[in-house]
């Protein structure tokens, strides 16, 4: 255990949230709503049912012969995509000292801006601005015309305050102040109609003690340096071609297209 995060609950959480995909290489079988430990709210299972009825927009996975694989790598945890979720997963895995690979199709980490949303963080509660999480979940569901996966929103509602505390400590090390933006204007969210605008916005600004180099870096670039200091690096130019599964459907690996063939 480190900072309240165990390897076990990190891997479970990572599967739900990270990047394009985060795969614990011990394998993860596809779960039904009832197996997935959901809170079994009616709307939640309806949301899952709608999702499973949606045709696969990626189409068929390509056939790739073993003779086409030019290199094989072993790892305990595979994180696919060095975006917001992937870099957060990588930094957490680095904190835990896990054996992991983070693979990214592009030649750099994904861009990030200077804000993120976190629900009921300490500063918000201290300011007496507690977010109504049921209302928030319903408003988001309405925005997505009932087609979103409410389990994903629930993870954010339940866990983003913890994420914020963790992210704030990292940004602080790089010389940034992370601030809660409690002023939500006129509550119309920029769209001119009366709507619920929850106080969830957090922004960060470089302090005077932030080095020039770090002041010019985006959050994911800072996280890349953070994992680099712990001995890890992003594996670039690895474009996920297909996931490798066993007979039960459990994901055991992934095949990437690289400039030099399949890995
Ligand atoms: C214009 C714009 C402005 C936004 N502004 C904000 C903001 O101010 N605050 C905020 O909180 N959110 C903002 N968002 C939303 C935020 O960017 C996304 O919610 C967030 O990036 C999603 O994180 P992610 O990790 O799921 O995806 P991404 O950050 O998009 O990361 C996915 C990564 O996976 C990689 N990838 C994709 N396919 C493959 C593959 N086959 N193999 C390997 N790698 C692959 C991509 O290259 C990318 O690096 C904004 C979004 C947009 C488009």
Coordinates of C-alpha atoms and ligand atoms in Angstrom, one line a residue:
X1 CA 0.0 0.0 0.0
X2 CA 1.2 3.5 -0.8
X3 CA -0.8 6.7 -0.2
X4 CA -4.0 4.5 0.2
X5 CA -3.5 2.9 -3.2
X6 CA -2.8 -0.8 -3.3
X7 CA -1.6 -2.7 -6.4
X8 CA -4.8 -4.6 -6.5
X9 CA -7.2 -1.7 -6.4
X10 CA -5.0 0.3 -8.8
X11 CA -5.1 -2.4 -11.4
X12 CA -8.9 -2.8 -11.0
X13 CA -9.4 1.0 -11.3
X14 CA -7.0 1.2 -14.2
X15 CA -9.0 -1.2 -16.2
X16 CA -12.0 1.0 -15.9
X17 CA -10.4 4.3 -16.7
X18 CA -7.0 4.4 -18.3
X19 CA -6.2 5.7 -21.8
X20 CA -7.4 3.7 -24.8
X21 CA -7.0 0.7 -22.6
X22 CA -5.0 -0.4 -19.6
X23 CA -4.5 -4.2 -19.5
X24 CA -3.4 -6.0 -16.4
X25 CA -1.6 -8.9 -18.0
X26 CA -2.9 -11.4 -15.6
X27 CA -6.0 -11.1 -17.8
X28 CA -9.3 -9.5 -17.5
X29 CA -12.5 -11.3 -18.7
X30 CA -15.2 -9.1 -20.2
X31 CA -17.8 -8.5 -17.4
X32 CA -21.5 -8.3 -17.6
X33 CA -23.3 -5.6 -15.6
X34 CA -24.2 -8.0 -12.8
X35 CA -20.6 -9.3 -12.5
X36 CA -19.1 -5.9 -12.6
X37 CA -20.0 -5.0 -9.0
X38 CA -22.2 -2.1 -10.1
X39 CA -24.5 -0.4 -7.7
X40 CA -27.3 -2.0 -9.7
X41 CA -29.2 1.2 -10.2
X42 CA -31.8 0.6 -12.9
X43 CA -30.6 3.4 -15.1
X44 CA -27.0 2.1 -14.8
X45 CA -27.9 -1.4 -16.1
X46 CA -30.0 0.1 -18.8
X47 CA -27.0 2.2 -19.8
X48 CA -24.8 -0.9 -20.0
X49 CA -27.4 -2.8 -22.0
X50 CA -27.6 0.0 -24.5
X51 CA -23.9 0.0 -24.9
X52 CA -23.6 -3.7 -25.6
X53 CA -26.3 -3.4 -28.3
X54 CA -24.3 -0.8 -30.1
X55 CA -22.6 -2.3 -33.2
X56 CA -18.8 -2.4 -33.0
X57 CA -17.7 0.7 -34.8
X58 CA -14.1 -0.4 -35.0
X59 CA -15.2 -3.3 -37.3
X60 CA -13.3 -6.6 -37.4
X61 CA -9.9 -7.0 -35.8
X62 CA -7.2 -7.7 -38.4
X63 CA -5.7 -11.2 -38.9
X64 CA -2.0 -11.0 -38.0
X65 CA 0.1 -14.1 -38.3
X66 CA 2.7 -15.1 -35.8
X67 CA 5.4 -14.9 -38.5
X68 CA 4.5 -11.2 -38.9
X69 CA 5.5 -10.4 -35.3
X70 CA 9.1 -9.0 -35.2
X71 CA 9.4 -8.6 -31.5
X72 CA 7.7 -9.8 -28.3
X73 CA 7.8 -8.0 -24.9
X74 CA 6.6 -9.1 -21.5
X75 CA 5.1 -6.8 -18.9
X76 CA 2.8 -7.0 -15.9
X77 CA 0.7 -4.0 -16.9
X78 CA 0.1 -2.6 -20.4
X79 CA -1.2 1.0 -20.7
X80 CA -2.3 1.9 -24.2
X81 CA -2.4 5.6 -25.0
X82 CA -0.3 8.4 -23.4
X83 CA -3.2 10.8 -23.0
X84 CA -4.8 12.1 -19.9
X85 CA -5.9 8.8 -18.5
X86 CA -2.9 6.9 -19.7
X87 CA -0.3 9.3 -18.3
X88 CA -2.2 9.3 -14.9
X89 CA -2.2 5.5 -14.9
X90 CA 1.5 5.5 -15.8
X91 CA 2.5 7.9 -13.0
X92 CA 0.4 5.9 -10.5
X93 CA 2.1 2.7 -11.7
X94 CA 5.5 4.4 -11.4
X95 CA 4.6 5.4 -7.8
X96 CA 3.8 1.8 -7.0
X97 CA 7.0 0.6 -8.7
X98 CA 5.1 -1.7 -11.1
X99 CA 6.5 -3.4 -14.1
X100 CA 4.6 -1.6 -16.9
X101 CA 4.7 -0.5 -20.5
X102 CA 2.9 2.6 -21.7
X103 CA 2.5 2.4 -25.5
X104 CA 1.5 5.4 -27.6
X105 CA 0.7 5.5 -31.3
X106 CA 2.0 9.1 -31.8
X107 CA 5.5 10.4 -31.2
X108 CA 4.6 12.5 -28.2
X109 CA 2.2 12.5 -25.2
X110 CA -1.3 13.9 -25.9
X111 CA -1.9 17.6 -25.3
X112 CA -3.3 18.9 -22.1
X113 CA -4.8 22.2 -21.0
X114 CA -4.7 23.9 -17.6
X115 CA -8.0 22.8 -16.2
X116 CA -9.6 19.7 -15.0
X117 CA -12.9 18.8 -13.3
X118 CA -12.9 17.2 -9.8
X119 CA -15.9 16.5 -7.7
X120 CA -16.2 17.6 -4.0
X121 CA -12.5 18.3 -3.4
X122 CA -11.4 19.5 0.0
X123 CA -11.3 23.2 -1.1
X124 CA -14.9 23.0 -2.5
X125 CA -16.3 21.4 0.7
X126 CA -14.5 23.9 2.9
X127 CA -16.1 26.7 0.9
X128 CA -19.5 25.2 1.6
X129 CA -20.1 24.4 -2.1
X130 CA -20.8 20.7 -1.9
X131 CA -21.7 19.3 -5.3
X132 CA -25.1 17.4 -5.6
X133 CA -23.7 14.3 -7.2
X134 CA -27.0 12.7 -8.0
X135 CA -28.1 15.9 -9.8
X136 CA -24.7 16.0 -11.6
X137 CA -24.9 12.4 -12.8
X138 CA -28.5 13.0 -14.1
X139 CA -27.5 16.3 -15.8
X140 CA -24.7 14.5 -17.6
X141 CA -26.9 11.6 -18.6
X142 CA -29.4 14.2 -20.1
X143 CA -26.5 15.8 -22.0
X144 CA -25.5 12.5 -23.5
X145 CA -29.1 11.7 -24.5
X146 CA -29.1 8.7 -22.1
X147 CA -26.3 7.0 -24.1
X148 CA -23.4 7.4 -21.8
X149 CA -21.9 4.7 -19.6
X150 CA -23.0 5.9 -16.1
X151 CA -20.4 3.6 -14.5
X152 CA -17.6 5.8 -16.0
X153 CA -19.2 9.0 -14.8
X154 CA -19.7 7.4 -11.3
X155 CA -15.9 6.6 -11.2
X156 CA -15.1 10.2 -11.9
X157 CA -17.7 11.5 -9.3
X158 CA -16.4 9.1 -6.6
X159 CA -12.7 9.2 -7.3
X160 CA -11.7 12.6 -8.9
X161 CA -11.2 14.3 -5.5
X162 CA -8.6 11.7 -4.6
X163 CA -7.0 12.1 -8.1
X164 CA -6.9 15.9 -7.5
X165 CA -5.0 15.5 -4.2
X166 CA -2.5 13.3 -5.9
X167 CA -2.2 15.5 -9.0
X168 CA -1.8 18.6 -6.8
X169 CA 1.2 17.1 -5.0
X170 CA 2.9 16.3 -8.3
X171 CA 2.2 19.8 -9.8
X172 CA 3.4 21.3 -6.6
X173 CA 6.8 19.5 -7.0
X174 CA 7.1 21.1 -10.4
X175 CA 6.3 24.6 -9.0
X176 CA 2.7 24.9 -9.8
X177 CA -0.2 26.1 -7.6
X178 CA -3.4 24.1 -8.2
X179 CA -6.5 26.2 -7.5
X180 CA -10.1 25.5 -7.0
X181 CA -12.2 27.9 -9.2
X182 CA -15.3 28.3 -6.9
X183 CA -16.8 31.2 -8.9
X184 CA -19.1 29.6 -11.4
X185 CA -20.4 32.8 -12.9
X186 CA -24.2 33.2 -13.3
X187 CA -24.8 29.4 -13.3
X188 CA -25.8 29.3 -16.9
X189 CA -22.7 27.5 -18.2
X190 CA -22.3 29.7 -21.2
X191 CA -25.4 28.5 -22.9
X192 CA -27.8 31.1 -21.7
X193 CA -30.3 28.7 -20.2
X194 CA -30.8 27.9 -16.5
X195 CA -28.8 24.7 -15.9
X196 CA -26.9 23.0 -13.1
X197 CA -23.3 24.2 -13.2
X198 CA -21.5 22.3 -10.5
X199 CA -18.4 23.9 -8.9
X200 CA -15.8 21.3 -10.1
X201 CA -13.3 23.4 -12.0
X202 CA -9.6 23.3 -11.0
X203 CA -6.8 25.2 -12.7
X204 CA -3.1 25.4 -12.2
X205 CA -0.6 28.2 -12.7
X206 CA 3.2 28.3 -12.5
X207 CA 4.6 29.9 -9.4
X208 CA 7.6 32.2 -9.3
X209 CA 9.8 29.2 -8.2
X210 CA 8.7 27.2 -11.3
X211 CA 11.7 26.8 -13.6
X212 CA 11.3 28.3 -17.1
X213 CA 11.5 24.9 -18.6
X214 CA 8.7 23.4 -16.5
X215 CA 6.6 26.5 -16.9
X216 CA 6.5 25.8 -20.6
X217 CA 5.5 22.2 -20.3
X218 CA 2.0 20.8 -20.4
X219 CA 0.7 18.5 -17.6
X220 CA 1.3 15.3 -19.6
X221 CA 4.8 16.4 -20.4
X222 CA 5.4 17.0 -16.7
X223 CA 4.0 13.5 -16.0
X224 CA 6.4 12.1 -18.6
X225 CA 9.3 13.7 -16.7
X226 CA 7.9 12.4 -13.5
X227 CA 7.8 8.8 -14.7
X228 CA 11.2 9.4 -16.3
X229 CA 12.7 10.3 -13.0
X230 CA 11.5 6.9 -11.7
X231 CA 13.1 5.0 -14.5
X232 CA 10.2 4.6 -17.0
X233 CA 9.6 6.0 -20.4
X234 CA 6.7 6.1 -23.0
X235 CA 7.0 3.6 -25.8
X236 CA 6.2 5.8 -28.9
X237 CA 5.1 4.9 -32.4
X238 CA 3.2 1.8 -31.2
X239 CA -0.3 1.8 -32.8
X240 CA -2.6 -0.7 -31.2
X241 CA -3.7 -3.1 -34.0
X242 CA -5.6 -5.7 -31.9
X243 CA -5.9 -7.1 -28.4
X244 CA -4.8 -10.7 -27.8
X245 CA -7.4 -12.8 -25.9
X246 CA -7.5 -16.4 -24.6
X247 CA -10.4 -18.8 -25.1
X248 CA -12.4 -17.2 -22.2
X249 CA -12.1 -13.8 -23.8
X250 CA -9.6 -12.6 -21.2
X251 CA -7.1 -10.0 -22.6
X252 CA -3.6 -11.4 -22.4
X253 CA -1.7 -9.0 -24.6
X254 CA -1.8 -6.6 -27.5
X255 CA -0.3 -6.4 -31.0
X256 CA 1.0 -3.0 -32.1
X257 CA 1.9 -1.8 -35.6
X258 CA 5.2 0.0 -35.5
X259 CA 7.3 1.5 -38.3
X260 CA 9.4 -1.7 -38.1
X261 CA 6.6 -4.3 -38.2
X262 CA 4.3 -5.8 -35.5
X263 CA 5.4 -5.9 -31.9
Ligands
LIG1 C1 -10.6 21.0 -28.0 C2 -10.7 20.3 -26.7 C3 -10.5 21.0 -25.5 C4 -10.6 20.3 -24.3 N1 -10.4 21.0 -23.1 C5 -10.4 20.4 -21.9 C6 -10.1 21.1 -20.7 O1 -9.8 22.3 -20.7 N2 -10.2 20.4 -19.6 C7 -10.5 19.1 -19.5 O2 -10.5 18.5 -18.4 N3 -10.8 18.4 -20.6 C8 -10.8 19.0 -21.8 N4 -11.0 18.3 -23.0 C9 -11.4 16.9 -22.9 C10 -10.1 16.1 -22.6 O3 -9.1 16.4 -23.6 C11 -10.5 14.6 -22.8 O4 -11.6 14.3 -22.0 C12 -9.3 13.7 -22.4 O5 -8.2 14.0 -23.2 C13 -9.7 12.3 -22.5 O6 -8.6 11.5 -22.0 P1 -8.2 10.1 -22.6 O7 -6.9 9.7 -22.0 O8 -9.3 9.2 -22.6 O9 -7.9 10.4 -24.2 P2 -6.7 11.3 -24.8 O10 -6.2 12.3 -23.9 O11 -7.2 11.7 -26.2 O12 -5.6 10.1 -25.0 C14 -5.7 9.0 -25.9 C15 -4.3 8.7 -26.3 O13 -4.4 7.4 -27.0 C16 -3.6 7.5 -28.1 N5 -4.1 6.5 -29.1 C17 -5.3 6.5 -29.8 N6 -5.4 5.3 -30.5 C18 -4.3 4.6 -30.2 C19 -3.8 3.3 -30.7 N7 -4.5 2.6 -31.6 N8 -2.7 2.8 -30.2 C20 -1.9 3.5 -29.3 N9 -2.3 4.8 -28.9 C21 -3.5 5.3 -29.3 C22 -3.8 8.9 -28.7 O14 -2.7 9.3 -29.5 C23 -3.7 9.7 -27.3 O15 -2.4 10.0 -27.0 C24 -10.9 18.9 -24.2 C25 -11.1 18.2 -25.4 C26 -11.0 18.9 -26.6 C27 -11.1 18.1 -27.9

